[in-house]
PDB file of C-alpha atoms in Angstrom:
ATOM      1  CA  MET A 388     -42.965  61.833 -28.271  1.00 82.00           C
ATOM      2  CA  ASP A 389     -42.391  58.113 -27.494  1.00 86.00           C
ATOM      3  CA  LEU A 390     -44.737  57.039 -24.615  1.00 89.00           C
ATOM      4  CA  ASN A 391     -43.857  53.286 -24.564  1.00 91.00           C
ATOM      5  CA  TYR A 392     -42.161  53.726 -21.210  1.00 92.00           C
ATOM      6  CA  PHE A 393     -44.706  56.118 -19.694  1.00 91.00           C
ATOM      7  CA  PRO A 394     -44.439  57.300 -16.845  1.00 90.00           C
ATOM      8  CA  MET A 395     -40.885  56.183 -16.715  1.00 91.00           C
ATOM      9  CA  ASP A 396     -40.139  57.730 -20.064  1.00 91.00           C
ATOM     10  CA  ARG A 397     -37.369  60.094 -21.284  1.00 92.00           C
ATOM     11  CA  GLN A 398     -38.098  62.595 -23.985  1.00 92.00           C
ATOM     12  CA  HIS A 399     -35.587  64.037 -26.340  1.00 92.00           C
ATOM     13  CA  CYS A 400     -36.271  67.589 -27.702  1.00 92.00           C
ATOM     14  CA  PRO A 401     -34.154  68.738 -30.630  1.00 92.00           C
ATOM     15  CA  LEU A 402     -33.529  72.381 -31.459  1.00 91.00           C
ATOM     16  CA  GLU A 403     -32.003  73.358 -34.824  1.00 91.00           C
ATOM     17  CA  ILE A 404     -30.684  76.802 -36.003  1.00 90.00           C
ATOM     18  CA  ARG A 405     -29.896  77.236 -39.672  1.00 88.00           C
ATOM     19  CA  SER A 406     -29.604  80.019 -42.231  1.00 85.00           C
ATOM     20  CA  TYR A 407     -31.704  79.698 -45.406  1.00 81.00           C
ATOM     21  CA  ALA A 408     -30.388  82.717 -47.247  1.00 83.00           C
ATOM     22  CA  TYR A 409     -26.666  82.576 -46.720  1.00 86.00           C
ATOM     23  CA  ASN A 410     -24.463  79.643 -47.287  1.00 86.00           C
ATOM     24  CA  ASP A 411     -21.270  78.747 -45.529  1.00 85.00           C
ATOM     25  CA  ASN A 412     -19.337  81.093 -47.862  1.00 86.00           C
ATOM     26  CA  ASN A 413     -21.239  84.050 -46.408  1.00 88.00           C
ATOM     27  CA  LEU A 414     -22.335  82.879 -43.032  1.00 88.00           C
ATOM     28  CA  VAL A 415     -20.885  80.422 -40.529  1.00 88.00           C
ATOM     29  CA  LEU A 416     -22.750  79.593 -37.392  1.00 88.00           C
ATOM     30  CA  SER A 417     -20.860  78.030 -34.386  1.00 86.00           C
ATOM     31  CA  TRP A 418     -21.428  77.531 -30.734  1.00 86.00           C
ATOM     32  CA  ARG A 419     -19.542  79.664 -28.361  1.00 81.00           C
ATOM     33  CA  LYS A 420     -16.410  77.963 -26.999  1.00 77.00           C
ATOM     34  CA  LYS A 421     -15.761  77.858 -23.329  1.00 70.00           C
ATOM     35  CA  LYS A 422     -12.285  79.430 -22.733  1.00 70.00           C
ATOM     36  CA  ASN A 423     -12.194  79.145 -18.941  1.00 67.00           C
ATOM     37  CA  LYS A 424     -14.406  77.883 -16.030  1.00 62.00           C
ATOM     38  CA  ARG A 425     -15.911  81.258 -15.482  1.00 61.00           C
ATOM     39  CA  ASP A 426     -17.290  81.533 -19.039  1.00 58.00           C
ATOM     40  CA  PRO A 427     -20.896  80.253 -19.333  1.00 61.00           C
ATOM     41  CA  ASP A 428     -21.738  77.291 -21.485  1.00 70.00           C
ATOM     42  CA  ALA A 429     -23.003  77.639 -25.009  1.00 74.00           C
ATOM     43  CA  LEU A 430     -26.300  76.582 -23.790  1.00 77.00           C
ATOM     44  CA  ASP A 431     -27.111  77.818 -20.343  1.00 77.00           C
ATOM     45  CA  TYR A 432     -30.283  77.870 -18.460  1.00 78.00           C
ATOM     46  CA  ASN A 433     -31.583  79.039 -15.046  1.00 79.00           C
ATOM     47  CA  LYS A 434     -31.422  76.056 -12.748  1.00 79.00           C
ATOM     48  CA  GLN A 435     -33.927  77.549 -10.389  1.00 82.00           C
ATOM     49  CA  ILE A 436     -36.723  77.146 -12.934  1.00 82.00           C
ATOM     50  CA  GLN A 437     -38.233  73.655 -12.609  1.00 84.00           C
ATOM     51  CA  MET A 438     -40.958  71.953 -14.544  1.00 86.00           C
ATOM     52  CA  PRO A 439     -43.738  70.119 -12.649  1.00 86.00           C
ATOM     53  CA  GLN A 440     -43.507  66.814 -14.525  1.00 88.00           C
ATOM     54  CA  PHE A 441     -39.985  66.774 -16.062  1.00 91.00           C
ATOM     55  CA  LYS A 442     -36.335  67.160 -15.063  1.00 91.00           C
ATOM     56  CA  LEU A 443     -33.724  68.382 -17.421  1.00 89.00           C
ATOM     57  CA  THR A 444     -30.899  65.882 -17.267  1.00 89.00           C
ATOM     58  CA  ASN A 445     -28.680  66.515 -20.110  1.00 88.00           C
ATOM     59  CA  ILE A 446     -27.938  69.023 -23.017  1.00 87.00           C
ATOM     60  CA  THR A 447     -25.856  68.212 -26.152  1.00 88.00           C
ATOM     61  CA  ALA A 448     -24.661  70.793 -28.729  1.00 87.00           C
ATOM     62  CA  THR A 449     -23.468  69.843 -32.287  1.00 88.00           C
ATOM     63  CA  GLU A 450     -22.510  71.605 -35.521  1.00 88.00           C
ATOM     64  CA  ASP A 451     -22.750  70.343 -38.955  1.00 88.00           C
ATOM     65  CA  LEU A 452     -23.404  71.387 -42.652  1.00 87.00           C
ATOM     66  CA  PHE A 453     -26.749  70.985 -44.364  1.00 85.00           C
ATOM     67  CA  PRO A 454     -26.236  70.413 -48.039  1.00 86.00           C
ATOM     68  CA  LEU A 455     -28.656  72.072 -50.553  1.00 83.00           C
ATOM     69  CA  ARG A 456     -28.597  72.884 -54.235  1.00 82.00           C
ATOM     70  CA  MET A 457     -27.358  76.498 -53.475  1.00 82.00           C
ATOM     71  CA  GLY A 458     -24.584  75.268 -51.350  1.00 84.00           C
ATOM     72  CA  ASN A 459     -23.872  74.114 -47.866  1.00 87.00           C
ATOM     73  CA  PHE A 460     -25.639  75.765 -44.882  1.00 89.00           C
ATOM     74  CA  THR A 461     -24.246  75.560 -41.353  1.00 89.00           C
ATOM     75  CA  THR A 462     -26.614  74.154 -38.741  1.00 90.00           C
ATOM     76  CA  LEU A 463     -26.480  74.317 -35.016  1.00 91.00           C
ATOM     77  CA  ARG A 464     -28.248  71.469 -33.182  1.00 91.00           C
ATOM     78  CA  ALA A 465     -29.049  71.166 -29.570  1.00 91.00           C
ATOM     79  CA  ARG A 466     -30.606  68.171 -27.921  1.00 92.00           C
ATOM     80  CA  PHE A 467     -32.499  68.520 -24.562  1.00 91.00           C
ATOM     81  CA  THR A 468     -33.073  65.272 -22.518  1.00 93.00           C
ATOM     82  CA  LEU A 469     -36.106  65.417 -20.268  1.00 92.00           C
ATOM     83  CA  GLU A 470     -36.785  62.695 -17.630  1.00 93.00           C
ATOM     84  CA  ARG A 471     -40.336  62.504 -16.222  1.00 92.00           C
ATOM     85  CA  VAL A 472     -40.668  62.888 -12.495  1.00 91.00           C
ATOM     86  CA  MET A 473     -42.529  59.859 -11.087  1.00 90.00           C
ATOM     87  CA  GLY A 474     -43.616  61.097  -7.721  1.00 90.00           C
ATOM     88  CA  PHE A 475     -47.132  62.007  -8.813  1.00 89.00           C
ATOM     89  CA  TYR A 476     -47.786  58.675 -10.555  1.00 91.00           C
ATOM     90  CA  ILE A 477     -46.361  56.509  -7.669  1.00 93.00           C
ATOM     91  CA  VAL A 478     -48.645  58.250  -5.076  1.00 93.00           C
ATOM     92  CA  HIS A 479     -51.878  58.490  -7.218  1.00 91.00           C
ATOM     93  CA  THR A 480     -51.432  55.448  -9.514  1.00 92.00           C
ATOM     94  CA  PHE A 481     -49.012  52.725  -8.566  1.00 95.00           C
ATOM     95  CA  LEU A 482     -49.569  52.645  -4.898  1.00 95.00           C
ATOM     96  CA  PRO A 483     -53.367  52.601  -4.921  1.00 95.00           C
ATOM     97  CA  SER A 484     -53.470  49.809  -7.425  1.00 95.00           C
ATOM     98  CA  PHE A 485     -50.853  47.869  -5.603  1.00 96.00           C
ATOM     99  CA  LEU A 486     -52.889  48.068  -2.310  1.00 96.00           C
ATOM    100  CA  LEU A 487     -56.077  47.066  -4.240  1.00 95.00           C
ATOM    101  CA  VAL A 488     -54.360  43.810  -5.416  1.00 96.00           C
ATOM    102  CA  VAL A 489     -53.237  43.084  -1.793  1.00 96.00           C
ATOM    103  CA  VAL A 490     -56.742  43.777  -0.486  1.00 96.00           C
ATOM    104  CA  SER A 491     -58.195  41.276  -2.993  1.00 95.00           C
ATOM    105  CA  TRP A 492     -56.079  38.590  -1.203  1.00 95.00           C
ATOM    106  CA  ILE A 493     -58.081  38.985   1.939  1.00 95.00           C
ATOM    107  CA  THR A 494     -60.699  36.766   0.504  1.00 93.00           C
ATOM    108  CA  PHE A 495     -58.243  33.791   1.008  1.00 94.00           C
ATOM    109  CA  TRP A 496     -58.464  34.154   4.755  1.00 93.00           C
ATOM    110  CA  LEU A 497     -62.230  34.535   4.921  1.00 92.00           C
ATOM    111  CA  HIS A 498     -64.344  31.515   5.673  1.00 89.00           C
ATOM    112  CA  VAL A 499     -65.523  29.489   2.775  1.00 87.00           C
ATOM    113  CA  GLU A 500     -69.112  29.867   3.587  1.00 88.00           C
ATOM    114  CA  ALA A 501     -68.827  33.774   3.748  1.00 90.00           C
ATOM    115  CA  THR A 502     -69.927  34.048   0.136  1.00 89.00           C
ATOM    116  CA  ALA A 503     -71.328  37.430   0.453  1.00 92.00           C
ATOM    117  CA  ALA A 504     -68.261  39.011   1.923  1.00 92.00           C
ATOM    118  CA  ARG A 505     -65.974  37.191  -0.486  1.00 93.00           C
ATOM    119  CA  ALA A 506     -68.142  38.071  -3.513  1.00 93.00           C
ATOM    120  CA  SER A 507     -68.500  41.756  -2.635  1.00 93.00           C
ATOM    121  CA  LEU A 508     -64.708  42.032  -1.940  1.00 94.00           C
ATOM    122  CA  GLY A 509     -63.803  40.503  -5.308  1.00 93.00           C
ATOM    123  CA  ILE A 510     -66.285  42.451  -7.379  1.00 94.00           C
ATOM    124  CA  THR A 511     -65.424  45.688  -5.663  1.00 95.00           C
ATOM    125  CA  THR A 512     -61.655  45.341  -6.445  1.00 95.00           C
ATOM    126  CA  VAL A 513     -62.266  44.484  -9.960  1.00 95.00           C
ATOM    127  CA  LEU A 514     -64.624  47.495 -10.487  1.00 95.00           C
ATOM    128  CA  THR A 515     -62.080  49.863  -8.796  1.00 95.00           C
ATOM    129  CA  VAL A 516     -59.200  48.757 -10.880  1.00 95.00           C
ATOM    130  CA  THR A 517     -61.313  49.120 -14.007  1.00 93.00           C
ATOM    131  CA  THR A 518     -62.271  52.689 -12.968  1.00 93.00           C
ATOM    132  CA  GLN A 519     -58.574  53.473 -12.458  1.00 92.00           C
ATOM    133  CA  ILE A 520     -57.740  52.246 -15.909  1.00 90.00           C
ATOM    134  CA  SER A 521     -60.443  54.406 -17.411  1.00 88.00           C
ATOM    135  CA  SER A 522     -59.499  57.566 -15.513  1.00 87.00           C
ATOM    136  CA  SER A 523     -55.766  57.195 -16.360  1.00 84.00           C
ATOM    137  CA  ARG A 524     -56.545  57.378 -20.095  1.00 81.00           C
ATOM    138  CA  PHE A 525     -57.753  60.945 -19.785  1.00 81.00           C
ATOM    139  CA  THR A 526     -54.347  62.112 -18.875  1.00 76.00           C
ATOM    140  CA  LEU A 527     -52.636  60.475 -21.948  1.00 78.00           C
ATOM    141  CA  PRO A 528     -52.767  61.225 -25.544  1.00 75.00           C
ATOM    142  CA  GLU A 529     -54.410  58.562 -27.634  1.00 81.00           C
ATOM    143  CA  VAL A 530     -51.749  56.177 -28.828  1.00 85.00           C
ATOM    144  CA  SER A 531     -51.976  52.889 -30.672  1.00 87.00           C
ATOM    145  CA  TYR A 532     -49.390  51.029 -28.567  1.00 90.00           C
ATOM    146  CA  PRO A 533     -49.499  49.879 -24.783  1.00 90.00           C
ATOM    147  CA  THR A 534     -47.606  52.045 -22.370  1.00 92.00           C
ATOM    148  CA  ALA A 535     -45.789  50.858 -19.200  1.00 93.00           C
ATOM    149  CA  LEU A 536     -48.872  52.197 -17.270  1.00 93.00           C
ATOM    150  CA  ASP A 537     -51.249  49.954 -19.390  1.00 92.00           C
ATOM    151  CA  VAL A 538     -49.026  46.963 -18.619  1.00 95.00           C
ATOM    152  CA  TRP A 539     -49.107  47.651 -14.959  1.00 96.00           C
ATOM    153  CA  PHE A 540     -52.927  48.040 -14.859  1.00 95.00           C
ATOM    154  CA  SER A 541     -53.485  44.963 -16.955  1.00 94.00           C
ATOM    155  CA  GLY A 542     -51.298  42.929 -14.530  1.00 96.00           C
ATOM    156  CA  CYS A 543     -53.276  44.220 -11.583  1.00 96.00           C
ATOM    157  CA  LEU A 544     -56.537  43.574 -13.256  1.00 96.00           C
ATOM    158  CA  VAL A 545     -55.447  40.024 -13.955  1.00 96.00           C
ATOM    159  CA  PHE A 546     -54.549  39.355 -10.276  1.00 97.00           C
ATOM    160  CA  VAL A 547     -57.844  40.751  -8.831  1.00 96.00           C
ATOM    161  CA  PHE A 548     -59.862  38.913 -11.374  1.00 96.00           C
ATOM    162  CA  SER A 549     -58.096  35.673 -10.677  1.00 96.00           C
ATOM    163  CA  ALA A 550     -58.765  36.236  -6.984  1.00 95.00           C
ATOM    164  CA  LEU A 551     -62.451  36.438  -7.857  1.00 94.00           C
ATOM    165  CA  LEU A 552     -62.327  33.342 -10.029  1.00 95.00           C
ATOM    166  CA  GLU A 553     -60.588  31.421  -7.161  1.00 94.00           C
ATOM    167  CA  PHE A 554     -63.625  32.375  -4.893  1.00 93.00           C
ATOM    168  CA  ALA A 555     -65.865  30.878  -7.518  1.00 93.00           C
ATOM    169  CA  LEU A 556     -63.852  27.716  -7.656  1.00 93.00           C
ATOM    170  CA  VAL A 557     -63.632  27.358  -3.885  1.00 92.00           C
ATOM    171  CA  ASN A 558     -67.364  28.017  -3.625  1.00 90.00           C
ATOM    172  CA  TYR A 559     -68.213  25.336  -6.297  1.00 91.00           C
ATOM    173  CA  VAL A 560     -65.954  22.732  -4.595  1.00 89.00           C
ATOM    174  CA  HIS A 561     -67.509  23.517  -1.219  1.00 86.00           C
ATOM    175  CA  LEU A 562     -71.091  23.095  -2.638  1.00 86.00           C
ATOM    176  CA  MET A 563     -70.259  19.691  -3.994  1.00 83.00           C
ATOM    177  CA  ASP A 564     -70.713  18.318  -0.485  1.00 68.00           C
ATOM    178  CA  GLY A 565     -74.328  19.380  -0.372  1.00 62.00           C
ATOM    179  CA  ARG A 566     -75.088  17.238  -3.558  1.00 56.00           C
ATOM    180  CA  ALA A 567     -74.107  13.936  -2.142  1.00 49.00           C
ATOM    181  CA  PRO A 568     -74.286  14.048   1.627  1.00 47.00           C
ATOM    182  CA  THR A 569     -73.230  10.930   3.574  1.00 46.00           C
ATOM    183  CA  MET A 570     -73.993   9.992   7.215  1.00 45.00           C
ATOM    184  CA  ARG A 571     -71.759   8.375   9.826  1.00 47.00           C
ATOM    185  CA  ARG A 572     -72.864   6.589  13.031  1.00 44.00           C
ATOM    186  CA  SER A 573     -70.952   6.265  16.148  1.00 44.00           C
ATOM    187  CA  GLY A 574     -70.791   3.065  18.112  1.00 44.00           C
ATOM    188  CA  THR A 575     -70.735  -0.568  17.009  1.00 42.00           C
ATOM    189  CA  SER A 576     -74.357  -1.595  17.763  1.00 41.00           C
ATOM    190  CA  MET A 577     -77.442   0.403  17.452  1.00 42.00           C
ATOM    191  CA  THR A 578     -80.410  -1.835  18.437  1.00 40.00           C
ATOM    192  CA  TYR A 579     -81.175  -4.619  20.846  1.00 38.00           C
ATOM    193  CA  THR A 580     -84.225  -6.702  20.379  1.00 38.00           C
ATOM    194  CA  VAL A 581     -86.922  -7.389  23.039  1.00 39.00           C
ATOM    195  CA  SER A 582     -88.225 -10.931  22.212  1.00 38.00           C
ATOM    196  CA  GLY A 583     -88.492  -9.877  18.597  1.00 41.00           C
ATOM    197  CA  GLU A 584     -91.154  -7.228  19.298  1.00 41.00           C
ATOM    198  CA  LEU A 585     -89.535  -3.829  19.972  1.00 42.00           C
ATOM    199  CA  SER A 586     -86.128  -2.398  19.603  1.00 43.00           C
ATOM    200  CA  GLU A 587     -84.438   0.811  20.747  1.00 44.00           C
ATOM    201  CA  MET A 588     -84.376   2.171  17.192  1.00 45.00           C
ATOM    202  CA  ASP A 589     -88.083   1.458  16.920  1.00 49.00           C
ATOM    203  CA  VAL A 590     -88.652   3.475  20.052  1.00 43.00           C
ATOM    204  CA  TYR A 591     -86.612   6.341  18.675  1.00 46.00           C
ATOM    205  CA  ARG A 592     -88.475   6.403  15.445  1.00 50.00           C
ATOM    206  CA  SER A 593     -91.780   6.223  17.096  1.00 48.00           C
ATOM    207  CA  CYS A 594     -90.794   9.155  19.404  1.00 47.00           C
ATOM    208  CA  GLN A 595     -89.879  11.187  16.361  1.00 53.00           C
ATOM    209  CA  ASN A 596     -93.111  10.578  14.525  1.00 53.00           C
ATOM    210  CA  ASP A 597     -95.785  10.736  17.139  1.00 48.00           C
ATOM    211  CA  ASN A 598     -94.690  11.866  20.493  1.00 49.00           C
ATOM    212  CA  HIS A 599     -97.974  11.206  22.397  1.00 49.00           C
ATOM    213  CA  SER A 600     -98.527   7.758  20.982  1.00 53.00           C
ATOM    214  CA  SER A 601     -95.025   6.675  21.311  1.00 48.00           C
ATOM    215  CA  GLN A 602     -94.930   7.850  24.942  1.00 53.00           C
ATOM    216  CA  THR A 603     -97.889   5.696  25.656  1.00 54.00           C
ATOM    217  CA  GLN A 604     -96.375   2.708  23.855  1.00 54.00           C
ATOM    218  CA  LEU A 605     -93.034   3.223  25.704  1.00 49.00           C
ATOM    219  CA  ASN A 606     -94.710   3.203  29.053  1.00 56.00           C
ATOM    220  CA  LYS A 607     -96.591   0.079  28.184  1.00 55.00           C
ATOM    221  CA  ARG A 608     -93.481  -1.754  26.932  1.00 54.00           C
ATOM    222  CA  THR A 609     -91.564  -0.628  30.051  1.00 53.00           C
ATOM    223  CA  ARG A 610     -94.275  -2.101  32.374  1.00 54.00           C
ATOM    224  CA  GLU A 611     -94.113  -5.330  30.495  1.00 51.00           C
ATOM    225  CA  SER A 612     -90.367  -5.357  30.697  1.00 49.00           C
ATOM    226  CA  ASN A 613     -90.517  -4.702  34.493  1.00 51.00           C
ATOM    227  CA  SER A 614     -92.845  -7.681  34.944  1.00 48.00           C
ATOM    228  CA  CYS A 615     -90.477 -10.036  33.126  1.00 46.00           C
ATOM    229  CA  ASP A 616     -87.186  -9.162  34.929  1.00 47.00           C
ATOM    230  CA  ASP A 617     -86.259 -12.884  35.147  1.00 48.00           C
ATOM    231  CA  GLN A 618     -86.180 -13.348  31.330  1.00 47.00           C
ATOM    232  CA  PRO A 619     -82.605 -12.462  30.028  1.00 46.00           C
ATOM    233  CA  ASN A 620     -83.710 -11.624  26.501  1.00 46.00           C
ATOM    234  CA  HIS A 621     -85.724  -8.497  27.489  1.00 44.00           C
ATOM    235  CA  ILE A 622     -84.352  -4.954  27.721  1.00 42.00           C
ATOM    236  CA  GLN A 623     -84.019  -3.780  31.242  1.00 44.00           C
ATOM    237  CA  HIS A 624     -83.781  -0.025  30.407  1.00 46.00           C
ATOM    238  CA  TYR A 625     -84.676   2.248  27.470  1.00 43.00           C
ATOM    239  CA  PRO A 626     -82.368   5.145  27.017  1.00 46.00           C
ATOM    240  CA  HIS A 627     -83.948   8.583  26.474  1.00 44.00           C
ATOM    241  CA  TYR A 628     -81.946   8.981  23.188  1.00 44.00           C
ATOM    242  CA  VAL A 629     -79.861   6.915  20.831  1.00 43.00           C
ATOM    243  CA  ASP A 630     -76.246   7.867  20.345  1.00 44.00           C
ATOM    244  CA  PHE A 631     -76.495   8.747  16.705  1.00 43.00           C
ATOM    245  CA  ASP A 632     -74.095  11.133  15.134  1.00 46.00           C
ATOM    246  CA  ARG A 633     -75.824  12.690  12.189  1.00 49.00           C
ATOM    247  CA  ARG A 634     -73.011  15.142  11.193  1.00 50.00           C
ATOM    248  CA  PRO A 635     -72.378  14.715   7.409  1.00 54.00           C
ATOM    249  CA  VAL A 636     -68.878  13.746   6.140  1.00 51.00           C
ATOM    250  CA  ARG A 637     -67.681  16.660   3.918  1.00 65.00           C
ATOM    251  CA  PRO A 638     -64.521  15.706   2.040  1.00 71.00           C
ATOM    252  CA  TYR A 639     -64.734  18.551  -0.536  1.00 75.00           C
ATOM    253  CA  ALA A 640     -64.854  21.224   2.252  1.00 80.00           C
ATOM    254  CA  LYS A 641     -61.231  20.158   3.076  1.00 86.00           C
ATOM    255  CA  TYR A 642     -60.209  20.464  -0.582  1.00 88.00           C
ATOM    256  CA  ALA A 643     -61.758  24.007  -0.661  1.00 88.00           C
ATOM    257  CA  LYS A 644     -59.762  25.052   2.409  1.00 90.00           C
ATOM    258  CA  LYS A 645     -56.565  23.636   0.870  1.00 92.00           C
ATOM    259  CA  ILE A 646     -57.145  25.723  -2.252  1.00 93.00           C
ATOM    260  CA  ASP A 647     -57.398  28.915  -0.028  1.00 93.00           C
ATOM    261  CA  LYS A 648     -54.187  28.009   1.803  1.00 94.00           C
ATOM    262  CA  PHE A 649     -52.358  27.330  -1.376  1.00 95.00           C
ATOM    263  CA  CYS A 650     -53.428  30.643  -2.885  1.00 95.00           C
ATOM    264  CA  ARG A 651     -52.278  32.605   0.190  1.00 95.00           C
ATOM    265  CA  VAL A 652     -48.803  31.755  -0.867  1.00 96.00           C
ATOM    266  CA  LEU A 653     -49.143  31.571  -4.659  1.00 96.00           C
ATOM    267  CA  PHE A 654     -50.652  34.991  -5.399  1.00 97.00           C
ATOM    268  CA  PRO A 655     -48.188  37.005  -3.290  1.00 96.00           C
ATOM    269  CA  PHE A 656     -45.234  35.141  -4.865  1.00 97.00           C
ATOM    270  CA  LEU A 657     -46.399  35.594  -8.346  1.00 97.00           C
ATOM    271  CA  PHE A 658     -47.169  39.266  -7.776  1.00 97.00           C
ATOM    272  CA  LEU A 659     -43.652  39.772  -6.401  1.00 97.00           C
ATOM    273  CA  ILE A 660     -42.049  38.110  -9.413  1.00 97.00           C
ATOM    274  CA  CYS A 661     -44.148  40.150 -11.805  1.00 96.00           C
ATOM    275  CA  ASN A 662     -43.100  43.457  -9.969  1.00 96.00           C
ATOM    276  CA  ILE A 663     -39.487  42.521 -10.168  1.00 96.00           C
ATOM    277  CA  ILE A 664     -39.774  41.934 -13.832  1.00 96.00           C
ATOM    278  CA  PHE A 665     -41.793  45.084 -14.531  1.00 96.00           C
ATOM    279  CA  TRP A 666     -39.555  47.468 -12.742  1.00 94.00           C
ATOM    280  CA  LEU A 667     -36.375  45.990 -13.993  1.00 95.00           C
ATOM    281  CA  ALA A 668     -37.714  46.120 -17.594  1.00 93.00           C
ATOM    282  CA  TYR A 669     -38.895  49.718 -17.595  1.00 92.00           C
ATOM    283  CA  LEU A 670     -36.271  51.359 -15.259  1.00 88.00           C
ATOM    284  CA  TYR A 671     -33.158  49.930 -16.698  1.00 81.00           C
TER     285      TYR A 671
END
């Protein structure tokens, strides 16, 4: 049996009928000729009997002579062409593995920081495809060449493993922002001096370090400022907080999101192209 195209394969089963005791001078074998439409064929079978995995598509009958030292012996040959029925393999093999590849693409729509969900989804799909590959080998004889089913599973494994590698790449690019954070400030000016003694930033820092002592110092400076209202170089009011935007600039996070958006289109497109090539190569 040739299983290169399994489970889209066709098997050819030969049948030979020959006499080993009588040569063509004593015995001549021939297929029965069909004289009219009502006569049965030389090779006839009950069409109501069906095999679970194969379908009989063609029967050919030939006659020839088999030469030996004792003479020529007539030989009848019949060839049965069996085509494998793919319904079982489509439902239990191709469709589940196809859906697993599609499920692995969900990670491209998850948030970059959802590392637990993306990692578990990628590892689960890889392990599931590997389990399918192992279980499919139990239904096949051990052959030294790859079958069509092996090619299909190898392609599915490559796609789900590539999705897992894409998560690792996106996560690495996203974490690069944490190694070199930068700060940005809003506004054009942050401090105003009070006769060279105290600024708003000094008040802000002192409030952060020691709340009690800074509050006392702030009240003292405020009373001094109120007593010197006629001096233009003193601050008239201290704000409760400084407008200081401490959000970090994260340029690599944008790159990580762009990679996800690009893979949302790339992976389905490549998988579609591979499916077209696979089915055209093994079905026709």
